Coordinates of N, CA, C and O in Angstrom, one line a residue:
X4 N 0.9 -1.2 0.0 CA 0.0 0.0 0.0 C 0.9 1.2 0.0 O 1.8 1.4 0.9
X5 N 0.7 2.1 -0.9 CA 1.5 3.4 -1.1 C 0.8 4.5 -0.3 O -0.4 4.8 -0.6
X6 N 1.4 4.9 0.8 CA 0.9 6.0 1.6 C 1.7 7.3 1.4 O 2.9 7.3 1.5
X7 N 0.9 8.3 1.0 CA 1.5 9.6 0.8 C 1.1 10.5 2.0 O -0.1 10.6 2.3
X8 N 2.0 11.2 2.6 CA 1.7 12.2 3.6 C 1.8 13.6 3.0 O 2.7 13.9 2.3
X9 N 0.8 14.4 3.3 CA 0.7 15.7 2.8 C 0.1 16.6 3.9 O -0.5 16.1 4.8
X10 N 0.2 17.9 3.6 CA -0.5 18.9 4.5 C -2.0 18.8 4.3 O -2.5 18.7 3.2
X11 N -2.7 18.8 5.4 CA -4.2 18.9 5.4 C -4.7 20.2 4.8 O -4.1 21.3 5.2
X12 N -5.7 20.2 4.0 CA -6.2 21.4 3.4 C -7.7 21.6 3.9 O -8.3 20.7 4.2
X13 N -8.1 22.9 4.0 CA -9.5 23.1 4.4 C -10.5 22.4 3.5 O -11.6 22.0 4.0
X14 N -10.2 22.1 2.3 CA -11.1 21.3 1.4 C -11.2 19.9 1.8 O -12.1 19.1 1.2
X15 N -10.5 19.4 2.8 CA -10.5 18.0 3.2 C -11.6 17.7 4.2 O -11.6 16.6 4.8
X16 N -12.5 18.6 4.5 CA -13.4 18.5 5.6 C -14.3 17.2 5.4 O -14.6 16.6 6.4
X17 N -14.7 16.8 4.2 CA -15.6 15.6 4.1 C -14.7 14.4 4.4 O -15.3 13.4 5.0
X18 N -13.5 14.4 4.0 CA -12.6 13.2 4.3 C -12.4 13.1 5.8 O -12.3 12.0 6.3
X19 N -12.2 14.3 6.4 CA -12.0 14.2 7.9 C -13.2 13.7 8.6 O -13.1 12.9 9.5
X20 N -14.4 14.1 8.2 CA -15.6 13.6 8.8 C -15.6 12.1 8.6 O -16.0 11.4 9.6
X21 N -15.2 11.6 7.5 CA -15.2 10.1 7.3 C -14.2 9.4 8.2 O -14.5 8.3 8.7
X22 N -13.1 10.0 8.4 CA -12.1 9.4 9.3 C -12.7 9.3 10.7 O -12.6 8.3 11.4
X23 N -13.3 10.4 11.2 CA -13.8 10.4 12.6 C -15.2 9.8 12.8 O -15.7 9.7 13.9
X24 N -15.8 9.3 11.7 CA -17.1 8.7 11.8 C -17.0 7.3 12.3 O -18.0 6.7 12.7
X25 N -15.9 6.7 12.2 CA -15.7 5.2 12.5 C -15.8 5.0 14.0 O -15.2 5.8 14.8
X26 N -16.4 3.9 14.4 CA -16.5 3.6 15.9 C -15.2 3.3 16.5 O -15.0 3.7 17.7
X27 N -14.2 2.8 15.8 CA -12.9 2.6 16.4 C -12.2 3.9 16.7 O -11.5 4.1 17.7
X28 N -12.3 4.9 15.8 CA -11.7 6.2 16.0 C -12.4 6.9 17.1 O -11.7 7.5 18.0
X29 N -13.7 6.8 17.2 CA -14.5 7.4 18.3 C -14.0 6.8 19.6 O -13.7 7.6 20.6
X30 N -13.8 5.5 19.7 CA -13.4 4.8 20.9 C -12.0 5.3 21.3 O -11.7 5.4 22.5
X31 N -11.1 5.5 20.3 CA -9.7 5.8 20.6 C -9.3 7.3 20.8 O -8.2 7.6 21.0
X32 N -10.3 8.2 20.5 CA -10.0 9.6 20.6 C -11.0 10.3 21.6 O -11.9 9.6 22.1
X33 N -10.9 11.6 21.7 CA -11.8 12.3 22.6 C -12.9 12.9 21.8 O -13.7 13.8 22.3
X34 N -13.1 12.5 20.5 CA -14.2 13.0 19.7 C -15.5 12.4 20.0 O -15.5 11.3 20.5
X35 N -16.6 13.1 19.7 CA -17.9 12.6 20.0 C -18.3 11.7 18.8 O -17.8 12.0 17.6
X36 N -19.2 10.7 19.0 CA -19.7 10.0 17.8 C -20.5 10.8 16.9 O -21.0 11.9 17.3
X37 N -20.7 10.3 15.7 CA -21.6 10.9 14.7 C -21.2 12.4 14.3 O -22.0 13.3 14.4
X38 N -19.9 12.6 13.9 CA -19.5 13.9 13.6 C -20.2 14.4 12.3 O -20.5 13.6 11.4
X39 N -20.5 15.7 12.3 CA -21.2 16.2 11.1 C -20.1 16.8 10.1 O -19.0 17.2 10.5
X40 N -20.4 16.7 8.8 CA -19.6 17.3 7.8 C -19.4 18.8 8.1 O -18.3 19.3 8.0
X41 N -20.5 19.5 8.4 CA -20.4 20.9 8.7 C -19.5 21.3 9.8 O -18.8 22.3 9.7
X42 N -19.5 20.5 10.9 CA -18.6 20.8 12.0 C -17.1 20.7 11.5 O -16.3 21.5 12.0
X43 N -16.8 19.7 10.7 CA -15.4 19.6 10.2 C -15.1 20.8 9.2 O -14.0 21.3 9.1
X44 N -16.1 21.2 8.4 CA -15.9 22.3 7.5 C -15.5 23.5 8.3 O -14.6 24.2 8.0
X45 N -16.3 23.8 9.3 CA -16.0 25.0 10.2 C -14.6 24.9 10.8 O -13.9 25.9 10.9
X46 N -14.3 23.7 11.3 CA -13.0 23.5 12.0 C -11.8 23.7 11.1 O -10.8 24.2 11.6
X47 N -12.0 23.3 9.9 CA -10.8 23.5 8.9 C -10.8 24.7 8.1 O -9.9 24.9 7.3
X48 N -11.8 25.6 8.3 CA -11.9 26.8 7.5 C -10.6 27.7 7.7 O -10.1 28.1 6.7
X49 N -10.2 27.9 8.9 CA -9.0 28.7 9.2 C -8.2 28.0 10.2 O -8.4 28.1 11.4
X50 N -7.2 27.2 9.7 CA -6.3 26.5 10.6 C -5.3 27.4 11.2 O -4.6 28.0 10.4
X51 N -5.2 27.6 12.5 CA -4.2 28.5 13.0 C -2.7 28.1 12.6 O -2.5 26.9 12.4
X52 N -1.9 29.1 12.5 CA -0.5 28.8 12.2 C 0.2 28.0 13.2 O 1.3 27.4 12.9
X53 N -0.3 27.9 14.4 CA 0.3 27.1 15.4 C -0.1 25.6 15.4 O 0.4 24.8 16.1
X54 N -0.9 25.2 14.4 CA -1.4 23.9 14.2 C -0.9 23.3 12.9 O -1.0 24.0 11.9
X55 N -0.3 22.2 12.9 CA 0.3 21.5 11.7 C -0.5 20.2 11.5 O -0.3 19.3 12.3
X56 N -1.4 20.2 10.5 CA -2.2 19.0 10.3 C -1.6 18.2 9.1 O -1.4 18.8 8.0
X57 N -1.5 17.0 9.2 CA -1.0 16.1 8.2 C -2.1 15.1 7.8 O -2.8 14.6 8.7
X58 N -2.2 14.8 6.5 CA -3.1 13.8 6.0 C -2.3 12.6 5.4 O -1.3 12.9 4.7
X59 N -2.8 11.4 5.7 CA -2.2 10.2 5.1 C -3.2 9.8 4.0 O -4.3 9.5 4.3
X60 N -2.7 9.8 2.8 CA -3.5 9.5 1.6 C -3.1 8.1 1.0 O -1.9 7.8 0.9
X61 N -4.1 7.3 0.7 CA -3.9 6.1 0.0 C -4.8 6.3 -1.3 O -6.0 6.3 -1.2
X62 N -4.1 6.6 -2.4 CA -4.9 6.9 -3.6 C -5.6 8.2 -3.3 O -5.0 9.2 -2.8
X63 N -6.9 8.3 -3.6 CA -7.7 9.5 -3.3 C -8.4 9.4 -2.0 O -9.1 10.4 -1.7
X64 N -8.1 8.4 -1.2 CA -8.8 8.3 0.1 C -7.9 8.8 1.3 O -6.7 8.5 1.3
X65 N -8.5 9.6 2.2 CA -7.7 9.9 3.4 C -7.8 8.8 4.4 O -8.9 8.4 4.8
X66 N -6.7 8.2 4.7 CA -6.6 7.0 5.5 C -6.4 7.4 7.0 O -6.7 6.6 7.9
X67 N -5.9 8.6 7.2 CA -5.7 9.1 8.6 C -5.2 10.5 8.6 O -4.9 11.1 7.6
X68 N -5.1 11.0 9.8 CA -4.6 12.4 10.0 C -3.9 12.5 11.3 O -4.0 11.7 12.2
X69 N -3.0 13.5 11.4 CA -2.2 13.8 12.6 C -2.1 15.3 12.7 O -1.9 16.0 11.8
X70 N -2.2 15.8 14.0 CA -2.1 17.2 14.3 C -0.9 17.4 15.3 O -0.8 16.6 16.2
X71 N -0.1 18.4 15.0 CA 0.9 18.8 16.0 C 0.4 20.2 16.4 O 0.4 21.1 15.5
X72 N 0.1 20.4 17.6 CA -0.3 21.7 18.2 C 0.9 22.3 18.9 O 1.5 21.7 19.8
X73 N 1.2 23.5 18.5 CA 2.4 24.2 19.2 C 1.8 25.4 19.9 O 0.7 25.9 19.7
X74 N 2.6 26.0 20.8 CA 2.3 27.2 21.5 C 3.4 28.3 21.3 O 4.1 28.6 22.3
X75 N 3.6 28.8 20.1 CA 4.8 29.7 19.9 C 4.7 31.0 20.7 O 5.7 31.7 21.0
X76 N 3.5 31.4 21.2 CA 3.3 32.6 21.9 C 3.4 32.4 23.4 O 3.1 33.3 24.2
X77 N 3.7 31.2 23.8 CA 3.9 30.9 25.3 C 5.3 30.6 25.5 O 5.8 29.4 25.3
X78 N 6.1 31.6 25.8 CA 7.6 31.4 25.9 C 8.1 30.2 26.7 O 9.1 29.6 26.3
X79 N 7.4 29.8 27.7 CA 7.9 28.7 28.5 C 7.5 27.3 28.0 O 7.9 26.3 28.5
X80 N 6.6 27.3 26.9 CA 6.2 26.0 26.4 C 6.4 26.0 24.9 O 5.9 25.1 24.2
X81 N 7.1 26.9 24.3 CA 7.3 26.9 22.8 C 8.1 25.8 22.3 O 8.2 25.6 21.1
X82 N 8.8 25.1 23.2 CA 9.6 23.9 22.8 C 8.8 22.6 22.7 O 9.4 21.6 22.4
X83 N 7.5 22.7 23.0 CA 6.7 21.5 23.1 C 5.6 21.5 22.0 O 5.0 22.5 21.6
X84 N 5.4 20.3 21.5 CA 4.3 20.0 20.6 C 3.4 18.9 21.1 O 3.9 18.0 21.8
X85 N 2.1 19.1 21.0 CA 1.1 18.1 21.4 C 0.6 17.4 20.2 O 0.2 18.1 19.2
X86 N 0.5 16.1 20.2 CA 0.1 15.3 19.1 C -1.3 14.8 19.3 O -1.7 14.4 20.4
X87 N -2.0 14.7 18.2 CA -3.3 14.0 18.2 C -3.4 13.2 16.8 O -2.9 13.8 15.8
X88 N -3.9 12.0 16.8 CA -3.8 11.2 15.6 C -5.1 10.4 15.5 O -5.6 9.9 16.5
X89 N -5.5 10.1 14.3 CA -6.6 9.2 14.1 C -6.4 8.5 12.7 O -6.0 9.1 11.7
X90 N -6.6 7.2 12.7 CA -6.5 6.4 11.5 C -7.9 5.8 11.2 O -8.5 5.2 12.1
X91 N -8.4 6.0 10.0 CA -9.7 5.5 9.6 C -9.8 4.0 9.9 O -8.9 3.3 9.7
X92 N -11.0 3.6 10.4 CA -11.2 2.2 10.8 C -10.7 1.2 9.8 O -10.0 0.3 10.2
X93 N -11.0 1.4 8.6 CA -10.7 0.4 7.6 C -9.2 0.5 7.1 O -8.8 -0.4 6.3
X94 N -8.4 1.4 7.7 CA -7.0 1.5 7.4 C -6.1 1.1 8.6 O -4.9 1.2 8.5
X95 N -6.7 0.8 9.7 CA -5.9 0.5 10.9 C -5.2 -0.8 10.7 O -5.6 -1.7 10.1
X96 N -3.9 -0.8 11.3 CA -3.1 -2.0 11.2 C -2.4 -2.2 9.8 O -1.9 -3.2 9.5
X97 N -2.4 -1.1 9.0 CA -1.8 -1.2 7.7 C -0.6 -0.2 7.4 O -0.3 0.0 6.3
X98 N -0.1 0.3 8.5 CA 1.1 1.2 8.3 C 0.8 2.6 8.3 O 1.7 3.4 8.2
X99 N -0.4 3.0 8.3 CA -0.8 4.4 8.2 C -0.3 5.2 9.4 O 0.3 6.3 9.3
X100 N -0.5 4.7 10.6 CA -0.1 5.3 11.8 C 1.4 5.5 11.9 O 2.0 6.5 12.3
X101 N 2.1 4.5 11.4 CA 3.6 4.5 11.3 C 4.1 5.6 10.4 O 5.0 6.4 10.7
X102 N 3.4 5.7 9.2 CA 3.8 6.8 8.3 C 3.5 8.2 8.8 O 4.4 9.1 8.7
X103 N 2.4 8.3 9.5 CA 2.1 9.6 10.1 C 3.1 10.0 11.2 O 3.5 11.1 11.3
X104 N 3.4 9.0 12.0 CA 4.4 9.3 13.1 C 5.8 9.6 12.6 O 6.4 10.5 13.1
X105 N 6.2 8.9 11.5 CA 7.5 9.2 10.9 C 7.5 10.7 10.5 O 8.5 11.4 10.7
X106 N 6.5 11.1 9.8 CA 6.4 12.4 9.3 C 6.4 13.4 10.4 O 7.0 14.5 10.4
X107 N 5.6 13.1 11.5 CA 5.5 14.1 12.6 C 6.8 14.2 13.3 O 7.2 15.4 13.7
X108 N 7.5 13.1 13.6 CA 8.7 13.2 14.3 C 9.8 14.0 13.5 O 10.5 14.8 14.0
X109 N 9.8 13.7 12.1 CA 10.7 14.5 11.3 C 10.4 16.0 11.3 O 11.3 16.8 11.4
X110 N 9.1 16.3 11.2 CA 8.7 17.7 11.2 C 9.1 18.3 12.6 O 9.6 19.5 12.6
X111 N 8.8 17.7 13.6 CA 9.1 18.2 15.0 C 10.6 18.4 15.2 O 11.0 19.5 15.7
X112 N 11.4 17.4 14.8 CA 12.8 17.5 15.1 C 13.6 18.4 14.1 O 14.5 19.1 14.5
X113 N 13.2 18.4 12.8 CA 14.0 19.1 11.8 C 13.4 20.4 11.3 O 14.1 21.1 10.5
X114 N 12.2 20.7 11.6 CA 11.6 21.8 11.0 C 10.9 22.8 12.0 O 10.9 24.0 11.8
X115 N 10.4 22.2 13.1 CA 9.7 23.0 14.1 C 10.6 23.3 15.3 O 10.2 24.0 16.2
X116 N 11.7 22.6 15.4 CA 12.6 22.8 16.6 C 11.9 22.5 17.9 O 12.1 23.2 18.9
X117 N 11.2 21.4 17.9 CA 10.5 21.0 19.1 C 11.3 20.0 19.9 O 11.8 19.0 19.3
X118 N 11.6 20.3 21.2 CA 12.4 19.4 22.0 C 11.5 18.2 22.6 O 12.0 17.1 22.7
X119 N 10.3 18.5 22.9 CA 9.4 17.6 23.5 C 8.1 17.4 22.7 O 7.5 18.4 22.3
X120 N 7.7 16.2 22.5 CA 6.4 15.9 21.9 C 5.6 15.2 23.0 O 6.2 14.3 23.7
X121 N 4.4 15.5 23.2 CA 3.5 14.8 24.2 C 2.2 14.5 23.6 O 1.7 15.1 22.6
X122 N 1.6 13.5 24.2 CA 0.3 13.0 23.8 C -0.4 12.3 24.9 O 0.2 11.9 25.9
X123 N -1.7 12.1 24.8 CA -2.5 11.2 25.7 C -3.1 10.1 24.9 O -3.5 10.3 23.7
X124 N -3.1 8.9 25.5 CA -3.6 7.7 24.8 C -4.3 6.9 25.8 O -3.9 6.7 27.0
X125 N -5.5 6.4 25.5 CA -6.2 5.5 26.4 C -5.4 4.3 26.7 O -4.8 3.7 25.9
X126 N -5.4 3.9 28.0 CA -4.5 2.8 28.5 C -4.8 1.5 27.8 O -4.0 0.6 27.7
X127 N -6.1 1.3 27.4 CA -6.4 0.0 26.8 C -6.3 0.1 25.2 O -6.6 -0.9 24.6
X128 N -5.7 1.1 24.7 CA -5.4 1.2 23.3 C -4.0 0.7 23.0 O -3.1 1.4 22.7
X129 N -3.8 -0.6 23.2 CA -2.5 -1.2 23.2 C -1.7 -1.0 21.9 O -0.5 -0.8 21.9
X130 N -2.4 -1.2 20.7 CA -1.7 -0.9 19.5 C -1.1 0.5 19.4 O 0.0 0.7 18.9
X131 N -1.9 1.5 19.8 CA -1.4 2.9 19.8 C -0.2 3.1 20.7 O 0.8 3.7 20.4
X132 N -0.3 2.5 21.9 CA 0.8 2.6 22.9 C 2.1 2.0 22.3 O 3.1 2.6 22.4
X133 N 2.0 0.8 21.7 CA 3.1 0.2 21.1 C 3.7 1.1 20.0 O 4.9 1.2 19.9
X134 N 2.8 1.6 19.1 CA 3.3 2.5 18.1 C 4.1 3.7 18.6 O 5.2 4.0 18.2
X135 N 3.6 4.3 19.6 CA 4.2 5.5 20.2 C 5.6 5.1 20.8 O 6.6 5.8 20.7
X136 N 5.6 4.0 21.5 CA 6.8 3.5 22.1 C 7.9 3.2 21.1 O 9.1 3.5 21.3
X137 N 7.5 2.7 19.9 CA 8.5 2.5 18.8 C 9.1 3.8 18.4 O 10.3 3.8 17.9
X138 N 8.4 4.9 18.6 CA 9.0 6.2 18.2 C 9.6 6.9 19.3 O 9.9 8.2 19.3
X139 N 9.9 6.3 20.4 CA 10.6 6.8 21.6 C 9.8 7.5 22.6 O 10.3 8.1 23.6
X140 N 8.5 7.4 22.5 CA 7.6 7.9 23.6 C 7.6 7.0 24.8 O 7.7 5.8 24.7
X141 N 7.6 7.6 26.0 CA 7.6 6.8 27.2 C 6.4 7.3 28.0 O 5.9 8.4 27.9
X142 N 5.9 6.4 28.8 CA 4.7 6.7 29.7 C 5.2 7.5 30.9 O 6.1 7.0 31.6
X143 N 4.7 8.7 31.1 CA 5.1 9.5 32.2 C 4.2 9.4 33.4 O 4.6 9.8 34.5
X144 N 3.0 9.0 33.1 CA 2.0 8.8 34.2 C 0.7 8.4 33.7 O 0.5 8.3 32.4
X145 N -0.2 8.1 34.6 CA -1.6 7.7 34.2 C -2.5 8.7 34.8 O -2.5 9.1 35.9
X146 N -3.4 9.2 33.9 CA -4.4 10.2 34.3 C -5.7 9.4 34.5 O -6.3 8.9 33.6
X147 N -6.0 9.2 35.8 CA -7.1 8.4 36.2 C -8.5 9.0 35.9 O -8.7 10.2 36.2
X148 N -9.4 8.2 35.3 CA -10.7 8.7 35.0 C -10.7 10.0 34.2 O -11.4 10.9 34.4
X149 N -9.8 10.0 33.2 CA -9.5 11.2 32.4 C -10.7 11.6 31.5 O -11.0 12.7 31.3
X150 N -11.4 10.6 30.9 CA -12.4 10.9 30.0 C -13.6 9.9 30.1 O -13.4 8.7 30.5
X151 N -14.8 10.4 29.8 CA -16.0 9.6 29.8 C -16.1 9.0 28.4 O -16.2 9.7 27.4
X152 N -16.1 7.6 28.3 CA -16.2 6.9 27.1 C -17.1 5.7 27.1 O -16.9 4.9 28.0
X153 N -18.0 5.7 26.3 CA -18.9 4.5 26.2 C -19.6 4.1 27.5 O -19.6 3.0 27.9
X154 N -20.0 5.1 28.3 CA -20.7 4.9 29.5 C -19.9 4.7 30.7 O -20.4 4.4 31.8
X155 N -18.5 4.8 30.6 CA -17.7 4.6 31.8 C -16.5 5.6 31.7 O -16.2 6.2 30.7
X156 N -15.8 5.8 32.8 CA -14.6 6.6 32.8 C -13.4 5.8 32.5 O -13.2 4.7 32.9
X157 N -12.6 6.4 31.6 CA -11.4 5.7 31.1 C -10.1 6.4 31.5 O -10.1 7.6 31.5
X158 N -9.1 5.6 31.8 CA -7.8 6.2 32.1 C -7.0 6.4 30.8 O -7.1 5.8 29.8
X159 N -6.0 7.4 30.9 CA -5.2 7.8 29.8 C -3.7 7.8 30.3 O -3.5 8.3 31.4
X160 N -2.8 7.3 29.4 CA -1.4 7.5 29.7 C -1.0 8.9 29.1 O -1.3 9.2 28.0
X161 N -0.2 9.6 29.9 CA 0.5 10.8 29.5 C 1.8 10.3 29.0 O 2.6 9.7 29.7
X162 N 2.1 10.5 27.7 CA 3.3 10.0 27.1 C 4.1 11.2 26.5 O 3.5 12.2 26.1
X163 N 5.4 11.0 26.4 CA 6.2 12.1 25.9 C 7.5 11.5 25.2 O 7.9 10.4 25.6
X164 N 8.0 12.2 24.3 CA 9.2 11.9 23.6 C 10.1 13.1 23.5 O 9.6 14.2 23.3
X165 N 11.4 12.9 23.8 CA 12.4 14.0 23.8 C 13.3 13.8 22.5 O 13.7 12.7 22.3
X166 N 13.5 14.9 21.8 CA 14.4 14.9 20.7 C 15.8 14.5 21.1 O 16.3 15.0 22.1
X167 N 16.4 13.6 20.4 CA 17.8 13.2 20.7 C 18.7 14.2 20.2 O 18.7 14.6 19.0
X168 N 19.6 14.7 21.1 CA 20.6 15.7 20.7 C 21.8 15.0 20.0 O 22.2 13.9 20.3

């Protein structure tokens, strides 16, 4: 499978809705189920310069997305990027997450000058935890009852990766 990583465009709102409409994506992220196309159109209308959104494309299909959120106007945290990622249900386990993480780490290390990347992941999302660990992320702690998901409270690992000097 040929995976192309590119910058997300505002015109990708329908594809983003399709990524986030899957039950596995809803289960593994903080998004609500049944996202509307209109909500994604509004969200992508003006992407702030502090957000870097990547799309993983397989042919004409968006297979996944990743966001790096930075805080350049916060002097004490401008060295940090926060990651969020989702891989469409029918593309999970096919290398899309790996391709997105490779691109994100390269961007953070070589273009954005980020020393620390951080993310949160549900503790029972073992494939995602393994993926992040392969890219040097370590578990820094557990956030107990962090989010309400599918009728119960779920714990999240706080994970981070430091750029190797």
